[in-house]
Short mmCIF file of C-alpha atoms and ligand atoms in Angstrom, two decimals:
data_model
loop_
_atom_site.label_atom_id
_atom_site.label_comp_id
_atom_site.label_asym_id
_atom_site.label_seq_id
_atom_site.Cartn_x
_atom_site.Cartn_y
_atom_site.Cartn_z
CA UNK A 1 27.17 203.13 103.59
CA UNK A 2 27.12 200.44 100.96
CA UNK A 3 26.76 201.10 97.34
CA UNK A 4 23.51 198.82 97.12
CA UNK A 5 22.00 200.92 99.69
CA UNK A 6 22.82 204.15 98.07
CA UNK A 7 21.69 203.05 94.69
CA UNK A 8 18.26 202.12 96.46
CA UNK A 9 18.17 205.12 97.86
CA UNK A 10 18.81 207.08 94.61
CA UNK A 11 16.22 204.94 92.69
CA UNK A 12 13.47 205.46 95.39
CA UNK A 13 14.23 209.19 96.34
CA UNK A 14 15.83 210.59 93.49
CA UNK A 15 19.09 213.05 93.47
CA UNK A 16 20.38 214.89 94.66
CA UNK A 17 19.65 213.53 98.12
CA UNK A 18 21.38 213.68 101.53
CA UNK A 19 21.63 210.20 103.45
CA UNK A 20 22.38 210.06 107.03
CA UNK A 21 22.78 206.86 108.77
CA UNK A 22 21.67 207.24 112.10
CA UNK A 23 23.32 204.18 113.77
CA UNK A 24 26.39 205.79 112.56
CA UNK A 25 25.40 208.92 114.52
CA UNK A 26 24.74 206.77 117.54
CA UNK A 27 28.01 205.26 117.60
CA UNK A 28 29.63 208.44 117.64
CA UNK A 29 27.63 209.47 120.79
CA UNK A 30 28.42 206.18 122.29
CA UNK A 31 32.09 206.85 121.57
CA UNK A 32 32.17 210.33 123.28
CA UNK A 33 30.07 208.98 126.09
CA UNK A 34 32.46 206.07 126.66
CA UNK A 35 35.58 208.39 126.50
CA UNK A 36 33.92 210.52 129.29
CA UNK A 37 30.68 209.41 130.83
CA UNK A 38 30.16 212.37 133.11
CA UNK A 39 30.26 214.89 130.53
CA UNK A 40 26.85 216.59 129.65
CA UNK A 41 26.72 216.23 125.75
CA UNK A 42 25.13 218.75 123.98
CA UNK A 43 24.51 218.61 120.17
CA UNK A 44 25.14 221.74 118.21
CA UNK A 45 22.01 221.83 116.17
CA UNK A 46 23.53 224.15 113.61
CA UNK A 47 25.45 221.22 112.25
CA UNK A 48 22.45 219.38 110.81
CA UNK A 49 18.97 220.34 112.25
CA UNK A 50 17.02 217.53 110.64
CA UNK A 51 13.90 216.54 112.62
CA UNK A 52 14.53 212.85 112.60
CA UNK A 53 18.10 213.05 113.15
CA UNK A 54 17.24 215.25 116.36
CA UNK A 55 14.76 212.87 117.34
CA UNK A 56 16.99 210.11 117.35
CA UNK A 57 19.43 212.03 119.52
CA UNK A 58 16.87 213.21 121.84
CA UNK A 59 16.12 209.37 122.16
CA UNK A 60 19.65 208.85 123.12
CA UNK A 61 19.26 211.37 125.78
CA UNK A 62 21.63 214.04 124.07
CA UNK A 63 20.85 217.61 124.79
CA UNK A 64 21.12 220.65 122.38
CA UNK A 65 23.01 223.93 122.01
CA UNK A 66 20.91 226.24 119.97
CA UNK A 67 21.57 229.66 118.99
CA UNK A 68 18.49 230.85 117.26
CA UNK A 69 14.69 230.66 118.01
CA UNK A 70 14.27 228.17 115.01
CA UNK A 71 16.78 225.94 116.62
CA UNK A 72 15.30 225.96 119.95
CA UNK A 73 12.05 225.29 118.31
CA UNK A 74 13.28 222.29 116.49
CA UNK A 75 15.26 220.88 119.78
CA UNK A 76 11.80 221.01 121.50
CA UNK A 77 9.96 219.60 118.70
CA UNK A 78 12.30 216.63 118.58
CA UNK A 79 11.52 216.09 122.34
CA UNK A 80 14.72 217.51 123.95
CA UNK A 81 13.56 218.50 127.45
CA UNK A 82 14.43 222.12 128.56
CA UNK A 83 16.79 221.01 131.14
CA UNK A 84 19.04 219.66 128.46
CA UNK A 85 19.13 222.94 126.29
CA UNK A 86 21.76 225.48 126.25
CA UNK A 87 21.16 228.64 124.55
CA UNK A 88 24.18 230.20 123.12
CA UNK A 89 25.24 232.60 120.37
CA UNK A 90 26.15 236.55 120.32
CA UNK A 91 22.78 237.69 119.25
CA UNK A 92 20.33 236.45 121.90
CA UNK A 93 17.19 238.75 121.59
CA UNK A 94 14.04 239.04 123.35
CA UNK A 95 11.80 236.32 121.51
CA UNK A 96 14.71 233.90 121.96
CA UNK A 97 15.12 235.03 125.59
CA UNK A 98 11.28 234.77 126.43
CA UNK A 99 10.91 231.24 124.73
CA UNK A 100 13.86 229.72 126.25
CA UNK A 101 12.76 231.29 129.65
CA UNK A 102 9.22 229.39 129.09
CA UNK A 103 10.98 226.22 128.33
CA UNK A 104 13.12 226.51 131.40
CA UNK A 105 16.12 226.17 129.50
CA UNK A 106 18.88 224.54 131.85
CA UNK A 107 21.94 226.63 130.54
CA UNK A 108 22.60 229.95 128.81
CA UNK A 109 25.85 230.76 127.67
CA UNK A 110 26.56 234.76 127.64
CA UNK A 111 28.53 235.90 124.90
CA UNK A 112 28.54 239.38 126.14
CA UNK A 113 26.98 241.37 128.92
CA UNK A 114 24.34 242.71 126.51
CA UNK A 115 21.49 240.09 126.93
CA UNK A 116 21.99 239.63 130.82
CA UNK A 117 19.49 242.07 131.62
CA UNK A 118 16.86 240.33 129.42
CA UNK A 119 17.61 236.74 130.91
CA UNK A 120 17.84 238.44 134.38
CA UNK A 121 14.28 239.78 133.94
CA UNK A 122 12.79 236.54 132.37
CA UNK A 123 14.77 233.35 133.17
CA UNK A 124 13.32 231.20 135.81
CA UNK A 125 15.50 230.03 139.02
CA UNK A 126 16.32 226.99 137.13
CA UNK A 127 18.25 228.34 134.40
CA UNK A 128 21.94 228.73 134.96
CA UNK A 129 24.69 230.56 133.27
CA UNK A 130 28.09 230.33 131.84
CA UNK A 131 30.21 233.32 130.53
CA UNK A 132 31.99 232.71 127.31
CA UNK A 133 35.52 233.72 127.23
CA UNK A 134 37.63 234.73 124.12
CA UNK A 135 40.70 232.92 125.03
CA UNK A 136 42.56 235.16 122.70
CA UNK A 137 44.79 232.25 121.48
CA UNK A 138 47.07 233.40 118.70
CA UNK A 139 45.80 232.06 115.42
CA UNK A 140 49.49 232.03 114.31
CA UNK A 141 50.38 229.30 116.61
CA UNK A 142 47.08 227.64 116.57
CA UNK A 143 46.02 227.71 112.74
CA UNK A 144 42.51 226.35 113.15
CA UNK A 145 41.73 228.70 116.20
CA UNK A 146 39.83 231.49 114.13
CA UNK A 147 37.04 231.89 116.77
CA UNK A 148 39.14 231.68 119.67
CA UNK A 149 41.48 234.55 118.31
CA UNK A 150 41.24 237.93 120.24
CA UNK A 151 39.96 239.50 116.98
CA UNK A 152 37.04 237.39 116.33
CA UNK A 153 33.56 238.40 117.76
CA UNK A 154 33.16 235.76 120.30
CA UNK A 155 33.07 235.71 123.96
CA UNK A 156 34.63 238.25 126.00
CA UNK A 157 38.41 239.01 126.94
CA UNK A 158 39.21 237.22 130.41
CA UNK A 159 38.84 240.52 132.35
CA UNK A 160 35.50 241.59 131.04
CA UNK A 161 34.32 237.87 131.19
CA UNK A 162 35.33 237.83 134.96
CA UNK A 163 33.56 241.13 135.46
CA UNK A 164 30.30 239.72 133.87
CA UNK A 165 30.71 236.49 135.72
CA UNK A 166 30.77 238.23 139.13
CA UNK A 167 27.59 240.04 138.35
CA UNK A 168 25.98 236.77 137.53
CA UNK A 169 27.38 235.01 140.58
CA UNK A 170 26.10 237.76 142.87
CA UNK A 171 22.58 236.71 141.63
CA UNK A 172 23.67 233.22 142.50
CA UNK A 173 23.25 232.00 138.87
CA UNK A 174 26.65 231.35 137.65
CA UNK A 175 27.50 227.84 136.39
CA UNK A 176 30.97 228.41 135.05
CA UNK A 177 32.94 229.48 131.72
CA UNK A 178 32.44 228.50 128.22
CA UNK A 179 35.19 228.46 125.48
CA UNK A 180 34.40 227.37 121.95
CA UNK A 181 38.11 227.56 120.77
CA UNK A 182 37.12 226.99 116.86
CA UNK A 183 35.82 224.42 114.62
CA UNK A 184 37.88 221.54 112.75
CA UNK A 185 40.22 221.44 115.82
CA UNK A 186 42.67 218.59 116.01
CA UNK A 187 45.29 219.35 118.89
CA UNK A 188 44.62 218.02 122.07
CA UNK A 189 47.03 220.41 123.68
CA UNK A 190 44.58 223.14 122.85
CA UNK A 191 42.99 222.08 126.00
CA UNK A 192 46.04 223.03 128.20
CA UNK A 193 46.11 226.65 126.32
CA UNK A 194 42.56 226.98 127.10
CA UNK A 195 43.03 225.82 130.68
CA UNK A 196 45.88 228.44 131.13
CA UNK A 197 43.35 231.19 130.32
CA UNK A 198 40.55 229.76 132.44
CA UNK A 199 42.09 228.73 135.78
CA UNK A 200 42.67 232.13 137.29
CA UNK A 201 38.87 232.86 136.03
CA UNK A 202 37.59 229.82 138.08
CA UNK A 203 39.88 230.62 140.95
CA UNK A 204 38.41 234.17 141.23
CA UNK A 205 34.73 233.20 141.14
CA UNK A 206 34.46 230.27 143.50
CA UNK A 207 31.22 227.91 143.46
CA UNK A 208 31.39 227.15 139.69
CA UNK A 209 30.25 223.70 138.79
CA UNK A 210 30.67 223.65 134.93
CA UNK A 211 33.15 224.01 132.15
CA UNK A 212 31.92 223.99 128.60
CA UNK A 213 34.78 223.31 126.14
CA UNK A 214 32.34 223.94 123.21
CA UNK A 215 32.58 221.54 120.04
CA UNK A 216 35.07 221.94 117.11
CA UNK A 217 36.01 218.23 116.94
CA UNK A 218 37.66 217.86 113.48
CA UNK A 219 36.56 215.08 110.89
CA UNK A 220 38.07 212.72 110.03
CA UNK A 221 40.31 211.14 112.67
CA UNK A 222 39.93 213.38 115.73
CA UNK A 223 41.91 212.18 118.51
CA UNK A 224 38.81 212.10 120.68
CA UNK A 225 40.14 210.10 123.59
CA UNK A 226 43.51 211.95 123.93
CA UNK A 227 41.51 215.12 123.76
CA UNK A 228 38.96 214.22 126.36
CA UNK A 229 41.55 212.68 128.62
CA UNK A 230 43.20 216.41 128.77
CA UNK A 231 39.60 217.98 129.23
CA UNK A 232 38.69 215.61 132.00
CA UNK A 233 41.96 216.49 133.60
CA UNK A 234 41.38 220.18 133.66
CA UNK A 235 37.82 219.69 134.71
CA UNK A 236 39.31 217.60 137.72
CA UNK A 237 41.77 220.46 138.65
CA UNK A 238 38.83 223.13 138.18
CA UNK A 239 36.58 220.74 140.39
CA UNK A 240 33.94 221.10 137.60
CA UNK A 241 31.85 218.87 135.23
CA UNK A 242 32.42 219.01 131.65
CA UNK A 243 30.07 220.23 128.96
CA UNK A 244 30.55 219.11 125.32
CA UNK A 245 28.93 220.71 122.37
CA UNK A 246 30.16 218.83 119.31
CA UNK A 247 28.15 219.18 116.04
CA UNK A 248 30.37 217.88 113.27
CA UNK A 249 31.88 215.08 115.06
CA UNK A 250 28.55 213.47 115.68
CA UNK A 251 27.13 213.84 112.13
CA UNK A 252 29.51 214.66 109.26
CA UNK A 253 30.94 211.01 108.52
CA UNK A 254 27.16 209.62 108.95
CA UNK A 255 25.91 211.61 106.18
CA UNK A 256 26.46 211.60 102.09
CA UNK A 257 25.13 213.87 99.50
CA UNK A 258 24.22 211.74 96.50
CA UNK A 259 24.34 213.34 93.35
CA UNK A 260 23.82 212.12 89.75
CA UNK A 261 26.24 212.90 86.72
CA UNK A 262 24.26 214.71 84.01
CA UNK A 263 26.94 215.51 81.26
CA UNK A 264 30.70 214.95 80.81
CA UNK A 265 32.55 217.81 79.06
CA UNK A 266 36.22 217.04 78.18
CA UNK A 267 36.96 219.52 75.30
CA UNK A 268 38.98 222.05 77.42
CA UNK A 269 42.00 221.81 79.45
CA UNK A 270 40.07 220.61 82.37
CA UNK A 271 37.39 217.77 82.17
CA UNK A 272 34.14 218.52 83.89
CA UNK A 273 31.49 216.40 85.24
CA UNK A 274 28.16 218.35 85.74
CA UNK A 275 26.10 216.82 88.40
CA UNK A 276 22.72 217.66 89.57
CA UNK A 277 24.03 219.13 92.99
CA UNK A 278 26.38 222.20 93.60
CA UNK A 279 26.50 225.03 95.91
CA UNK A 280 23.11 225.43 96.65
CA UNK A 281 23.13 221.95 98.23
CA UNK A 282 26.53 221.76 99.44
CA UNK A 283 28.12 225.16 100.17
CA UNK A 284 31.20 224.15 101.90
CA UNK A 285 33.55 223.74 99.08
CA UNK A 286 32.48 227.16 97.47
CA UNK A 287 32.65 229.01 100.79
CA UNK A 288 35.74 227.42 102.43
CA UNK A 289 37.25 225.62 99.81
CA UNK A 290 36.46 222.40 101.70
CA UNK A 291 37.49 219.21 100.20
CA UNK A 292 34.88 216.27 100.49
CA UNK A 293 35.89 212.96 99.29
CA UNK A 294 33.85 212.11 96.10
CA UNK A 295 33.30 208.49 94.89
CA UNK A 296 31.38 206.73 92.24
CA UNK A 297 28.60 204.65 93.70
CA UNK A 298 28.51 201.09 92.30
CA UNK A 299 30.81 198.94 90.37
CA UNK A 300 32.50 201.86 88.45
CA UNK A 301 34.10 202.95 92.19
CA UNK A 302 36.03 199.52 92.45
CA UNK A 303 37.78 200.27 89.08
CA UNK A 304 39.10 203.43 90.72
CA UNK A 305 42.90 202.70 90.19
CA UNK A 306 42.53 201.40 86.49
CA UNK A 307 41.37 204.70 84.89
CA UNK A 308 42.36 204.48 81.33
CA UNK A 309 42.24 208.08 80.53
CA UNK A 310 44.07 208.84 84.10
CA UNK A 311 42.12 212.27 83.84
CA UNK A 312 40.90 213.89 86.57
CA UNK A 313 37.57 215.94 86.55
CA UNK A 314 36.35 219.03 88.18
CA UNK A 315 32.90 217.90 89.73
CA UNK A 316 30.71 220.99 89.03
CA UNK A 317 26.90 221.94 89.89
CA UNK A 318 24.11 223.37 87.49
CA UNK A 319 24.45 226.79 88.29
CA UNK A 320 26.13 229.73 86.59
CA UNK A 321 28.86 230.25 88.89
CA UNK A 322 32.43 229.04 88.66
CA UNK A 323 32.23 228.74 92.64
CA UNK A 324 29.64 226.21 91.92
CA UNK A 325 31.68 223.04 92.48
CA UNK A 326 31.67 220.04 94.65
CA UNK A 327 35.21 219.05 93.96
CA UNK A 328 38.26 219.90 91.96
CA UNK A 329 40.58 217.70 90.16
CA UNK A 330 38.87 214.36 91.20
CA UNK A 331 39.98 210.89 89.74
CA UNK A 332 36.66 209.20 89.16
CA UNK A 333 37.36 206.29 86.91
CA UNK A 334 34.32 205.26 85.14
CA UNK A 335 32.28 208.01 85.75
CA UNK A 336 29.87 209.26 82.85
CA UNK A 337 26.48 210.48 82.42
CA UNK A 338 24.17 208.63 84.84
CA UNK A 339 26.91 207.76 87.24
CA UNK A 340 25.78 208.00 91.00
CA UNK A 341 28.16 209.90 93.04
CA UNK A 342 28.46 209.90 96.75
CA UNK A 343 29.95 212.96 98.27
CA UNK A 344 31.25 212.09 101.74
CA UNK A 345 31.62 213.66 105.06
CA UNK A 346 28.29 215.62 104.08
CA UNK A 347 26.35 215.15 107.34
CA UNK A 348 27.34 218.24 109.02
CA UNK A 349 26.79 221.83 107.47
CA UNK A 350 25.40 220.16 104.30
CA UNK A 351 21.81 220.61 104.14
CA UNK A 352 22.07 222.90 107.01
CA UNK A 353 23.59 225.43 104.66
CA UNK A 354 21.76 224.51 101.41
CA UNK A 355 19.93 227.44 99.85
CA UNK A 356 17.37 228.03 97.14
CA UNK A 357 20.08 229.99 95.26
CA UNK A 358 18.99 230.18 91.56
CA UNK A 359 15.54 228.77 92.63
CA UNK A 360 17.11 225.59 93.44
CA UNK A 361 14.98 223.08 94.89
CA UNK A 362 16.44 221.85 98.12
CA UNK A 363 17.23 217.97 98.10
CA UNK A 364 15.56 215.29 99.65
CA UNK A 365 16.89 213.89 103.22
CA UNK A 366 16.81 210.22 104.08
CA UNK A 367 17.74 208.68 107.08
CA UNK A 368 18.66 205.07 107.50
CA UNK A 369 18.26 202.87 110.68
CA UNK A 370 19.16 199.23 110.75
CA UNK A 371 19.97 199.54 106.96
CA UNK A 372 16.37 200.64 106.35
CA UNK A 373 16.08 203.90 104.36
CA UNK A 374 13.29 206.44 105.04
CA UNK A 375 12.40 209.65 103.56
CA UNK A 376 12.73 212.29 106.58
CA UNK A 377 12.32 215.41 104.20
CA UNK A 378 10.72 215.40 100.85
CA UNK A 379 12.58 217.17 98.07
CA UNK A 380 11.24 220.72 97.26
CA UNK A 381 8.91 221.36 94.65
CA UNK A 382 8.81 224.63 92.59
CA UNK A 383 5.41 225.86 94.55
CA UNK A 384 7.41 225.56 97.79
CA UNK A 385 9.76 228.42 96.43
CA UNK A 386 6.86 231.12 96.50
CA UNK A 387 4.85 229.62 99.09
CA UNK A 388 5.58 232.52 101.48
CA UNK A 389 5.24 235.16 99.06
CA UNK A 390 2.38 237.89 99.26
CA UNK A 391 0.94 239.24 96.03
CA UNK A 392 2.03 242.75 97.26
CA UNK A 393 0.50 244.43 94.00
CA UNK A 394 -2.82 243.72 95.45
N1 LIG B 1 29.46 225.27 120.03
C1 LIG B 1 29.59 226.65 119.37
C2 LIG B 1 29.69 227.82 120.43
C3 LIG B 1 29.68 226.80 118.34
O1 LIG B 1 29.97 228.01 117.73
C4 LIG B 1 30.07 225.88 117.26
C5 LIG B 1 30.10 225.93 115.72
C6 LIG B 1 30.03 224.36 117.88
C7 LIG B 1 29.74 224.34 119.30
C8 LIG B 1 29.93 223.09 117.16
O2 LIG B 1 31.18 223.19 116.28
P1 LIG B 1 31.46 222.03 115.63
O3 LIG B 1 31.63 220.61 116.44
O4 LIG B 1 30.32 221.24 114.62
O5 LIG B 1 32.77 221.99 114.80
N2 LIG B 1 29.73 226.13 108.67
C9 LIG B 1 31.16 225.63 108.95
C10 LIG B 1 31.31 225.21 110.59
C11 LIG B 1 30.71 226.57 111.64
C12 LIG B 1 30.81 226.18 113.08
C13 LIG B 1 30.37 227.05 113.92
N3 LIG B 1 30.48 226.95 115.30
C14 LIG B 1 31.37 224.52 108.32
O6 LIG B 1 30.88 224.18 107.39
O7 LIG B 1 32.86 224.11 108.62
#
């Protein structure tokens, strides 16, 4: 997003503020579809559940992967029809099951045998089931595969998955298997490793029609076409159609967090920019050590390589914690009090993981369509903080 637009947004809606370019999201959708037109594309709502964003995905015919009642209701509210919903996650409880059943959700991913009796009791005939497999891929050889490692809580080991799949198949409701091998995956060869685990399962329960490979596509620079070529090859060998559940890939690069520099501190060994956004607004640096690119918006950004001081800054937030940081040791020439900063790649797991920690007010969210910015969610006000509190003292 260009500097003029971001400056206009900051001026009009204030900071901190998330800005999502819906046209960029649509381009990502188009890229996935061009690479594999037959795949069912289900957006992982957890990445960014903003209503305006979900509505624009619904208009594009994208479905949704949801894991909570809240995500389910958001997807429905955005206009995503039941048949394009996949309910996943390890903690499907009765409220979620009943509501999904009422909405005639098209697909359910069973993370274990636990919720099967509930689904069996409530789900209409139209709902079909995937069994989530824990591929037990060695995290030592596949460093990014934490959720696909045997020790993770997700899915069932192949033998147990087969046992559950046979029970579901006996009811005539099995669609296939599901593997979400991890997040921020980069290596297309992972598809082959997953395929080796799944092939015997598909051979053992005939009649499957789907293979859900989950999401997990890294940003930036995910080799999408190479990955989907392998995925398509696997689906062909198994004689099934693909289901994909990307979250981050569709939205991360389409979003920035705009924050204003309040103060600069240069007295100690480390120089600090104190910004008006921090870990309450964007948790990923504090929680995962994630490195989001940060740039100065406007003229100062262009002078980046001519920084006279050559000093780097920690970009810190307003809260009283060392972890309250957006970036470490960043070269941000020209940055000073009042500078506008854009924290990039913030369209996924940004606002979605924002909190009211320290009674911070969650930022505004703005969507941009055809270059036109529109407020999609207003900034929180102090009274929003206690709106749900009851006077328990009577
Ligand atoms: N499908 C399933 C079953 C998942 O568990 C996830 C993400 C996705 C799809 C979407 O994954 P994606 O394409 O967005 O990588 N909060 C972390 C990311 C956690 C992802 C959890 N599962 C972060 O900020 O990096």
